[in-house]
Short mmCIF file of C-alpha atoms in Angstrom, two decimals:
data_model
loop_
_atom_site.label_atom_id
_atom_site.label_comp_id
_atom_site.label_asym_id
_atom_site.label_seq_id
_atom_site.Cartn_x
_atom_site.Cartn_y
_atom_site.Cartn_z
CA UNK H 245 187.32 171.90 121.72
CA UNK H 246 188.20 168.53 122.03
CA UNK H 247 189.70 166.61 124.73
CA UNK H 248 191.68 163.35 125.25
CA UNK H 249 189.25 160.46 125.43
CA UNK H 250 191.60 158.39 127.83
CA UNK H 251 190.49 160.77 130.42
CA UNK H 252 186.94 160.38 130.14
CA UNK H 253 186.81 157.72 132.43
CA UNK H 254 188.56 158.64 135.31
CA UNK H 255 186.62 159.62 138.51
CA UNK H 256 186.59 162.97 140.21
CA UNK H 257 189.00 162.81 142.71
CA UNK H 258 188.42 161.61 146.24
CA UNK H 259 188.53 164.84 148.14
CA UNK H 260 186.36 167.22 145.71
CA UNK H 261 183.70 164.12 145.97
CA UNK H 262 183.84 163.90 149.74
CA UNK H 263 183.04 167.75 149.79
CA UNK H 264 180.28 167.13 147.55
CA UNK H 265 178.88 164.43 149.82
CA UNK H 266 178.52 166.52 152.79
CA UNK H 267 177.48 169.77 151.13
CA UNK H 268 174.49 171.35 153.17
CA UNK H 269 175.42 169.05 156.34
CA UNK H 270 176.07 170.86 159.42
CA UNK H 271 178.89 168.92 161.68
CA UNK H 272 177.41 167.53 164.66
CA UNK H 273 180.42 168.90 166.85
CA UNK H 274 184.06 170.58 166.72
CA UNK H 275 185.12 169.55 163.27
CA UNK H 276 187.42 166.48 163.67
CA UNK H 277 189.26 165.87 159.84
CA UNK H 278 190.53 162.16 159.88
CA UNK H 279 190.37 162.32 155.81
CA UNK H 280 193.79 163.18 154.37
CA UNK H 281 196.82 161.23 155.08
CA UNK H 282 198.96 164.98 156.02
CA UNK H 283 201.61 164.22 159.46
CA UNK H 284 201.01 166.34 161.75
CA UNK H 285 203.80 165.25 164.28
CA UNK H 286 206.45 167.55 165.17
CA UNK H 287 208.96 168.76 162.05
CA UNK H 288 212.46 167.39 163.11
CA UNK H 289 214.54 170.23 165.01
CA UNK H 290 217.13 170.37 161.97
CA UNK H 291 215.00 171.36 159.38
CA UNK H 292 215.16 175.42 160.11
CA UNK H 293 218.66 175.64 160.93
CA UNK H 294 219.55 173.85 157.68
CA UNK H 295 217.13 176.05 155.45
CA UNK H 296 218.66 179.49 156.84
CA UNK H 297 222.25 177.98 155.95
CA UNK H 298 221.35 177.20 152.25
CA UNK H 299 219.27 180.04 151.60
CA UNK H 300 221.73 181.24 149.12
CA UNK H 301 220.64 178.19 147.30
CA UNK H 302 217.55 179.40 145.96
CA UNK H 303 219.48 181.54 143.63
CA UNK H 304 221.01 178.75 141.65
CA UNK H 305 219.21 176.14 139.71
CA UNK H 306 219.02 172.85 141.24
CA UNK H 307 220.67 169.06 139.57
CA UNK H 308 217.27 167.43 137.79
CA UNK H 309 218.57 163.78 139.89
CA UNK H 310 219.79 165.31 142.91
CA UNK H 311 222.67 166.48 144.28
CA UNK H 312 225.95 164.31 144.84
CA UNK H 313 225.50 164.89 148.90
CA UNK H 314 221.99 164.00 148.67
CA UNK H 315 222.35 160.83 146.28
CA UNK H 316 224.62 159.92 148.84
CA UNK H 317 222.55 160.38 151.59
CA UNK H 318 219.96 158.27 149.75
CA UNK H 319 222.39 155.58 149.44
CA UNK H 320 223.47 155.54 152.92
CA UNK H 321 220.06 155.16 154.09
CA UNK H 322 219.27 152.27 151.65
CA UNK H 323 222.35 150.44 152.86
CA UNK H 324 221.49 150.85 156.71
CA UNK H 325 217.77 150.16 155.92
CA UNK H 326 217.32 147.49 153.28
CA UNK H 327 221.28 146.56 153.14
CA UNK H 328 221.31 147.72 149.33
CA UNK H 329 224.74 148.99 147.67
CA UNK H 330 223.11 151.52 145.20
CA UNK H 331 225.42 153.73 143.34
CA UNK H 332 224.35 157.40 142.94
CA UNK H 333 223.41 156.72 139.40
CA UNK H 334 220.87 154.17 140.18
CA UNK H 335 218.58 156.68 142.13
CA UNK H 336 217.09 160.05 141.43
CA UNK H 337 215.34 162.75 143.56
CA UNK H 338 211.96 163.80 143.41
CA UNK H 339 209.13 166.11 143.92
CA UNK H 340 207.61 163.44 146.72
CA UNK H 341 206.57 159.92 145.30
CA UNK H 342 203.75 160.70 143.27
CA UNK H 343 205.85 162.62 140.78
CA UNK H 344 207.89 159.55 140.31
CA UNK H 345 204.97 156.95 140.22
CA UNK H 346 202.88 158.54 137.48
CA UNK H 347 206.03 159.60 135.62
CA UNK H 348 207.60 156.23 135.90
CA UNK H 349 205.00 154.84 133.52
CA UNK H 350 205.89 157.29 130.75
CA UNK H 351 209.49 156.78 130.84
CA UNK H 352 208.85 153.19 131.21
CA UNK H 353 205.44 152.06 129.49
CA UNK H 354 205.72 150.78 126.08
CA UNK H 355 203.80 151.73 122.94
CA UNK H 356 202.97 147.79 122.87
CA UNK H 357 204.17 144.86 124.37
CA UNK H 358 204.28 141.83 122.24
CA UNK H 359 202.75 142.90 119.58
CA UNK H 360 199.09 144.21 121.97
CA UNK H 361 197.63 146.83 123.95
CA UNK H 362 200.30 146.83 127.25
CA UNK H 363 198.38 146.53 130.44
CA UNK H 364 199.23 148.07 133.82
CA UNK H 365 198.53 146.34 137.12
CA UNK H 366 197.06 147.83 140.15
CA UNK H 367 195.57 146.91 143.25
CA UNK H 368 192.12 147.89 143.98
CA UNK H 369 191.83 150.06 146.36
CA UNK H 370 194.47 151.89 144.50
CA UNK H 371 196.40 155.30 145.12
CA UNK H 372 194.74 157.37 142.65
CA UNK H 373 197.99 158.35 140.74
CA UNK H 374 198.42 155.02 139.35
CA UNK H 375 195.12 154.89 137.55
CA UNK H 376 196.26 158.41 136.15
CA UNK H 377 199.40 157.69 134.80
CA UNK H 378 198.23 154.01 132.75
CA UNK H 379 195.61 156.51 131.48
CA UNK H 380 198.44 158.97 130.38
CA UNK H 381 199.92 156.19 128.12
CA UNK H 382 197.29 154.64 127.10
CA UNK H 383 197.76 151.47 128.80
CA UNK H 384 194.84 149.24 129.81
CA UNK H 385 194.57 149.42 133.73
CA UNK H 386 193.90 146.26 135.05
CA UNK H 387 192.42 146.59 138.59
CA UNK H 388 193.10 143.45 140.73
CA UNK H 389 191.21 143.53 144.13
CA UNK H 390 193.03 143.54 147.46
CA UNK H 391 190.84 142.37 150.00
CA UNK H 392 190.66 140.30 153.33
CA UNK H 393 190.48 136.97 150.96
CA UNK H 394 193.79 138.38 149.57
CA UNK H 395 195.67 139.40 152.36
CA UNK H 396 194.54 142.75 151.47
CA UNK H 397 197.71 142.33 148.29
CA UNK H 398 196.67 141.71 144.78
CA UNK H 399 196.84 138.33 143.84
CA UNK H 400 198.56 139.22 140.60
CA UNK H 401 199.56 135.67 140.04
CA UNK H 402 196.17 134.57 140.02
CA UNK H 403 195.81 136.87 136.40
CA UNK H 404 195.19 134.64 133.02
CA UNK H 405 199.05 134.03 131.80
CA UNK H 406 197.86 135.58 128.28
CA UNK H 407 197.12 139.06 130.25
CA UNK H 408 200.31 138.66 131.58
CA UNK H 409 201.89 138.20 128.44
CA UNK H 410 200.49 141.93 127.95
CA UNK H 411 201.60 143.29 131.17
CA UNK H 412 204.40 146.02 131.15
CA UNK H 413 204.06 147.51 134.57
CA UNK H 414 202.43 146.71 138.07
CA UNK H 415 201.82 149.21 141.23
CA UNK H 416 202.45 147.45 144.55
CA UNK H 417 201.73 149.81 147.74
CA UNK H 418 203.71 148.30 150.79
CA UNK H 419 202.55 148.85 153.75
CA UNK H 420 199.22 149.22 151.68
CA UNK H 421 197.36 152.75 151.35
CA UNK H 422 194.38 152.44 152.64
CA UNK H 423 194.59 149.07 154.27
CA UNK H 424 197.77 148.90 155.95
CA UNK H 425 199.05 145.36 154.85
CA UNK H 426 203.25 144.75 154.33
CA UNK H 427 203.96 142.62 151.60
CA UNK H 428 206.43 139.94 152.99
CA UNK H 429 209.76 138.47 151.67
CA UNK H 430 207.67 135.50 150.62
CA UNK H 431 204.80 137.66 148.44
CA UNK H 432 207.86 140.17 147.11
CA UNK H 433 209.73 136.97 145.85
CA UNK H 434 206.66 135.58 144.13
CA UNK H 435 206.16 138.59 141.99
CA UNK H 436 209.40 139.73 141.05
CA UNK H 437 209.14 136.02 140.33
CA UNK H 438 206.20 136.45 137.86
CA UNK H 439 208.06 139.71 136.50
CA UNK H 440 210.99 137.95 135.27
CA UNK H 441 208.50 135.44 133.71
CA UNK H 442 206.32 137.48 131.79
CA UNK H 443 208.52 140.48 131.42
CA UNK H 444 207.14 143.16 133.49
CA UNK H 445 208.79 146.18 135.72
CA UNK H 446 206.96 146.32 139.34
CA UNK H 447 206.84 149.68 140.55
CA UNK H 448 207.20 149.57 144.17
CA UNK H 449 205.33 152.32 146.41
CA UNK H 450 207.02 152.38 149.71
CA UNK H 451 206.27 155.54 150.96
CA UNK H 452 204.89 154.06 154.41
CA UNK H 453 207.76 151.64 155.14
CA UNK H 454 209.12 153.48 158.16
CA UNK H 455 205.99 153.33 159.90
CA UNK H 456 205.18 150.01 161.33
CA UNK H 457 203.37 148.18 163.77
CA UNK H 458 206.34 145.55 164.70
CA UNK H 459 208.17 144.64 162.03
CA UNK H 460 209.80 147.13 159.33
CA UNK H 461 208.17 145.73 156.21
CA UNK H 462 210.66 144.04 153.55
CA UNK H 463 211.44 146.43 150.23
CA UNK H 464 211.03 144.96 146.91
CA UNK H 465 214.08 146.15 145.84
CA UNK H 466 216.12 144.59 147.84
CA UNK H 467 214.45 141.58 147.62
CA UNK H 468 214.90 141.95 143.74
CA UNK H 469 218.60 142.31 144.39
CA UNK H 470 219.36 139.02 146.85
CA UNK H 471 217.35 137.37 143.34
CA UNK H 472 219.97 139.11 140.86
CA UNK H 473 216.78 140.59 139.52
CA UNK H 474 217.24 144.23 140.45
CA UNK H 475 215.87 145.73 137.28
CA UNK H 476 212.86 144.46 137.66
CA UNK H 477 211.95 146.87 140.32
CA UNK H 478 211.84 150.50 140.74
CA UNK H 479 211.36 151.43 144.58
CA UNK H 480 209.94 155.17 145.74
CA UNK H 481 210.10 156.30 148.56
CA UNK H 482 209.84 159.75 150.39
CA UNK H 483 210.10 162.13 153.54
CA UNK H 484 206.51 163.06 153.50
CA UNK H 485 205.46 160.01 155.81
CA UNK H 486 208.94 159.17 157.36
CA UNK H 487 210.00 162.53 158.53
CA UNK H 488 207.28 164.68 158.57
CA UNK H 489 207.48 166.59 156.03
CA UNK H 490 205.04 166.24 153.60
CA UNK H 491 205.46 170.16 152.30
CA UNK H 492 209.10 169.65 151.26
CA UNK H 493 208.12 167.40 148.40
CA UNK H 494 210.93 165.54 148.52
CA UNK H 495 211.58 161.50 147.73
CA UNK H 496 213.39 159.19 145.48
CA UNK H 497 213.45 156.71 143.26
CA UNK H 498 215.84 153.39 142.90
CA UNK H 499 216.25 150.76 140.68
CA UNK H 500 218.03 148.90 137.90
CA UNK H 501 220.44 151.02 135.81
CA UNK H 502 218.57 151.04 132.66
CA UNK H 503 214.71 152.42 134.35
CA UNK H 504 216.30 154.96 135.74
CA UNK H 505 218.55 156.07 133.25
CA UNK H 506 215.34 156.56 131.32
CA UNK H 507 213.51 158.17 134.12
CA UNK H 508 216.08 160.31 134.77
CA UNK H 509 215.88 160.98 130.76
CA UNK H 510 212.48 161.97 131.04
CA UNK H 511 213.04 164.49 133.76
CA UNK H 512 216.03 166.76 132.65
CA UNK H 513 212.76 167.01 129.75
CA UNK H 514 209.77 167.64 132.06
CA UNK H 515 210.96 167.70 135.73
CA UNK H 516 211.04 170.24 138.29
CA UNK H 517 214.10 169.54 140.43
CA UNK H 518 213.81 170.46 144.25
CA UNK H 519 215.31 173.24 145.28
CA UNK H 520 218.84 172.99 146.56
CA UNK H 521 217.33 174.36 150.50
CA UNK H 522 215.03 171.56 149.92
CA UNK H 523 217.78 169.12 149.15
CA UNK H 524 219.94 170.08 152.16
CA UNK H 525 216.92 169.57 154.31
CA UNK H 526 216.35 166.05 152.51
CA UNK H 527 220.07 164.99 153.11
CA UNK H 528 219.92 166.10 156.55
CA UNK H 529 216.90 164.09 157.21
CA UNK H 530 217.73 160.67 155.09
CA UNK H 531 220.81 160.83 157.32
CA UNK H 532 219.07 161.05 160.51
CA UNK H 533 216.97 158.18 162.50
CA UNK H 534 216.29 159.66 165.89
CA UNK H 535 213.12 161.91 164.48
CA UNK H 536 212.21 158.71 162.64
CA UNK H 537 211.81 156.43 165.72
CA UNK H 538 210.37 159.11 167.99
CA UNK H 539 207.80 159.17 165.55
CA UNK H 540 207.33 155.69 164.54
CA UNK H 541 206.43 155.83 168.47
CA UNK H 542 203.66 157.92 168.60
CA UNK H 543 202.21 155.86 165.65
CA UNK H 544 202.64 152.37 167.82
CA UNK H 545 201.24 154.39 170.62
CA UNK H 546 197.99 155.14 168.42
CA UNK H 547 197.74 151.78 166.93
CA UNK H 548 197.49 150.62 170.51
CA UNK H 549 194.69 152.96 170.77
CA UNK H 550 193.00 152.01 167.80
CA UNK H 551 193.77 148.25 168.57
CA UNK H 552 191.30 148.72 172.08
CA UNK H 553 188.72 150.91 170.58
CA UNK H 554 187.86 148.29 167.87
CA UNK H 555 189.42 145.14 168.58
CA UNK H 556 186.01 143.74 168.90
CA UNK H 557 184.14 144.99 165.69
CA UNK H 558 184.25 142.54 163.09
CA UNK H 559 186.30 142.49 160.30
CA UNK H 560 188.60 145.27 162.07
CA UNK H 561 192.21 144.61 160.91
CA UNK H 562 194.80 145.91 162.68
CA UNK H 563 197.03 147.64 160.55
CA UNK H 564 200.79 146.51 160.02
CA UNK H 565 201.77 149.66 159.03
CA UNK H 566 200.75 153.26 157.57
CA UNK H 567 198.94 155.56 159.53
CA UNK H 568 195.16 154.71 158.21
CA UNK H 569 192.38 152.31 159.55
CA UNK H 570 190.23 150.71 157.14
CA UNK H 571 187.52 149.78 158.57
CA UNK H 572 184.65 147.97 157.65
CA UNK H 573 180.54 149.48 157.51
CA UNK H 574 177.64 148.87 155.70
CA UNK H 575 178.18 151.72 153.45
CA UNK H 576 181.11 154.25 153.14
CA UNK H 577 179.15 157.32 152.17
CA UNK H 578 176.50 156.78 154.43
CA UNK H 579 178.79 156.26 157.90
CA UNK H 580 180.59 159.04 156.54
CA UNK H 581 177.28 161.71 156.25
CA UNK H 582 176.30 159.97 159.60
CA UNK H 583 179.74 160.94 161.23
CA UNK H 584 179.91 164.08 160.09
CA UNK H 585 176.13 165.24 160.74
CA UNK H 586 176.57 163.80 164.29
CA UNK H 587 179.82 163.82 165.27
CA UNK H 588 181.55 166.67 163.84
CA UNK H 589 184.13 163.47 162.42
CA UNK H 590 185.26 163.71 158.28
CA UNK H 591 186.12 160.59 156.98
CA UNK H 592 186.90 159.30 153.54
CA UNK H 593 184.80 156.49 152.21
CA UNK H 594 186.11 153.70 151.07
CA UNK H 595 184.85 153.62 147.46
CA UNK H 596 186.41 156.69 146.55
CA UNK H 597 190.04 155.09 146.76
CA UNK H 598 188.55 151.68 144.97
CA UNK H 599 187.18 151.37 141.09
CA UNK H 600 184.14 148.81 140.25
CA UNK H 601 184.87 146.41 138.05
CA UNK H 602 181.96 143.96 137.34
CA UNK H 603 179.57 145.93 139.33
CA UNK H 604 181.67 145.58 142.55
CA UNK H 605 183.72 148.24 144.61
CA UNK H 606 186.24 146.94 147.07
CA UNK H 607 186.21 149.74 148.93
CA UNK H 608 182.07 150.32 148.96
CA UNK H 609 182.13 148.85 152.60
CA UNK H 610 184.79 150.36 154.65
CA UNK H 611 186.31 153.93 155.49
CA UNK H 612 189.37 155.98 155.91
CA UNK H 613 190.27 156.87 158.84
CA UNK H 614 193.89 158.74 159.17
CA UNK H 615 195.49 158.45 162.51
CA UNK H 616 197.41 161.75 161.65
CA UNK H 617 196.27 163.87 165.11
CA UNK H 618 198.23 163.13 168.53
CA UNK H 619 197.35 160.35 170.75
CA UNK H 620 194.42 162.62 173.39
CA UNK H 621 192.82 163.71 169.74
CA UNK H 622 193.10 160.12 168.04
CA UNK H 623 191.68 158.31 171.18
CA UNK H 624 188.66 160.84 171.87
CA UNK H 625 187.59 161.21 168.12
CA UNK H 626 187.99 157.17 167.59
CA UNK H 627 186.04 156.60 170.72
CA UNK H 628 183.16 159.37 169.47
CA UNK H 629 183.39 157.30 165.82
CA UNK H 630 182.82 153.99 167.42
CA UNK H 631 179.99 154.86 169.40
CA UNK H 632 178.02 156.80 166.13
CA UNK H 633 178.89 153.61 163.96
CA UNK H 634 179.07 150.80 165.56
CA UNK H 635 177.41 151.04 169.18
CA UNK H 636 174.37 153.20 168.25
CA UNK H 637 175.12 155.98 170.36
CA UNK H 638 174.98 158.92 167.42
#
């Protein structure tokens, strides 16, 4: 039988190689799993009384975009948050952002743009999705390295203006997965900039934005909108990272009028709508900040952590916000076999989030590590992973 080429190419994904790498190695202590970027802080308090009163719900089917009280909820939060006057219709709910990121580029993605191949931007190290979805329309990915001489950003500006020509869509991550750079006003303006230019959509992954080191990070979208250029962006964002709740599934997706029309096209089609308990959860929870600082909290008090443990290591960068250190090694799989066979400490390496292009892999040097467990667990494991990799105590 035969089978898409446009697949062919992809990678295995990240997780099902990791547990390949360390088949046949015995931990070297209590299993410590710093891989997979799953909060485990404390649920917010809300979230069971509000799923006993809309259990009912589950025997109805759910709005495709999302119900008026949690469009509205959306909306409020963009307002207080980025300072955005969205109407409902500009914004549709989803199954958690990576629905809307790889589905974005089908509703979105043209057959050509002028007249070629379209091409589809993303930074390298990359969330795997995006390479997925360019795949899924046969776009050409176009992986643009994000590294310490970039800011850890994509210099997409730096790109030959005839590529650009091609260009139909570009993946920004903001605060970055895995590195943990924001993008500031200054960088946003610059490409939406290039996206009115050459005709592009930017497709704007904020899913970490409401954890941060000092500053909350800027949004593209709004940035797009003070420009009068608010259809050249499509923001995401979700309640996995923010509130805890990555098993809900639940996010969103804003924009101009016209992408999400289309989008929201696309999913009365192919979508699975959330739940309507899910949805009351989702409203409850865009409406509420308290959980979201008290969080945000114990993430400052483990960057703090991190920030003593390493400060000193070359090339250690501080993160301004996510919840995962990227730091550098010799080699990713081999610190991460080393950890593991004497530490008892799983971490992802940094090639399996990056793609070679011209024989080099961005992420070949460095690995994961997700600051996910409480402060006592964070600061004991980080301690026992500094002293196997970089102090020679294994």
């Amino acid at each position: 039988m035969a089978f898409p080429e446009r697949f062919s190419n992809l990678p295995e994904y990240a997780f099902p190689r990791l547990r390949a790498l360390l088949s046949g190695i015995q931990p070297g202590g209590d299993p410590v799993v710093l891989t997979i970027g799953e909060p485990r802080h404390a649920l917010p308090d809300f979230v069971g009384p509000v799923m006993a009163a809309n259990l009912q719900g589950f025997a109805k089917y759910p709005p495709n975009e999302g119900t008026p009280d949690l469009l509205a909820a959306i909306s409020g939060w963009l307002s207080r948050r980025h300072g955005l006057d969205v109407e409902p219709a500009r914004i549709m709910a989803l199954n958690g952002t990576r629905e809307g990121l790889f589905n974005a580029a089908i509703a979105l993605c043209p057959e050509q743009k002028n007249g070629q191949r379209p091409a589809v931007l993303i930074p390298n190290p990359f969330y795997q999705v995006y390479a997925v979805a360019a795949a899924t329309v046969a776009a050409e990915p176009v992986f643009v390295p994000a590294t310490a001489a970039t800011g850890h950003l994509p210099d997409y500006a730096g790109l030959p203006a005839d590529l650009l020509d091609r260009v139909a869509l570009a993946y920004l991550c903001s605060p970055a997965n895995p590195q943990g750079a924001a993008a500031d006003e200054a960088y946003l303006e610059k490409l939406i900039e290039l996206a009115e230019r050459h005709d592009f959509t930017i497709l704007a992954d904020e899913c970490y934005s409401e954890i941060w080191r000092d500053t909350p990070p800027p949004g593209a979208l709004a940035v797009a909108t003070r420009m009068g250029l608010a259809d050249r962006v499509v923001m995401f964002n979700s309640l996995s990272k923010r509130s805890n709740l990555p098993g809900l599934r639940s996010g969103f997706a804003a924009g101009g009028a016209a992408q999400i029309a289309r989008m929201r096209q696309l999913r009365a089609y192919a979508g699975a709508p959330l739940s309507l308990p899910a949805q009351a959860i989702s409203t409850a929870a865009w409406n509420d900040e308290a959980h979201v600082d008290a969080s945000r909290a114990l993430y400052q008090e483990k960057y703090a952590i991190a920030d003593r443990i390493f400060g000193n290591i070359p090339g250690y960068l501080p993160p301004a916000g996510g919840f995962f250190l990227w730091l550098p090694v010799d080699d990713g799989e081999a610190a991460a076999k080393r950890l593991w066979e004497q530490a008892g400490i799983q971490v992802l390496p940094g090639a399996y989030l990056s793609r070679d292009v011209d024989g080099d892999n961005p992420g070949k040097g460095f690995i994961r590590v997700a600051l996910v467990a409480d402060a006592e667990q964070s600061d004991r494991a980080l301690t026992r992973l500094r002293a196997v990799l970089y102090d020679g105590k294994g």
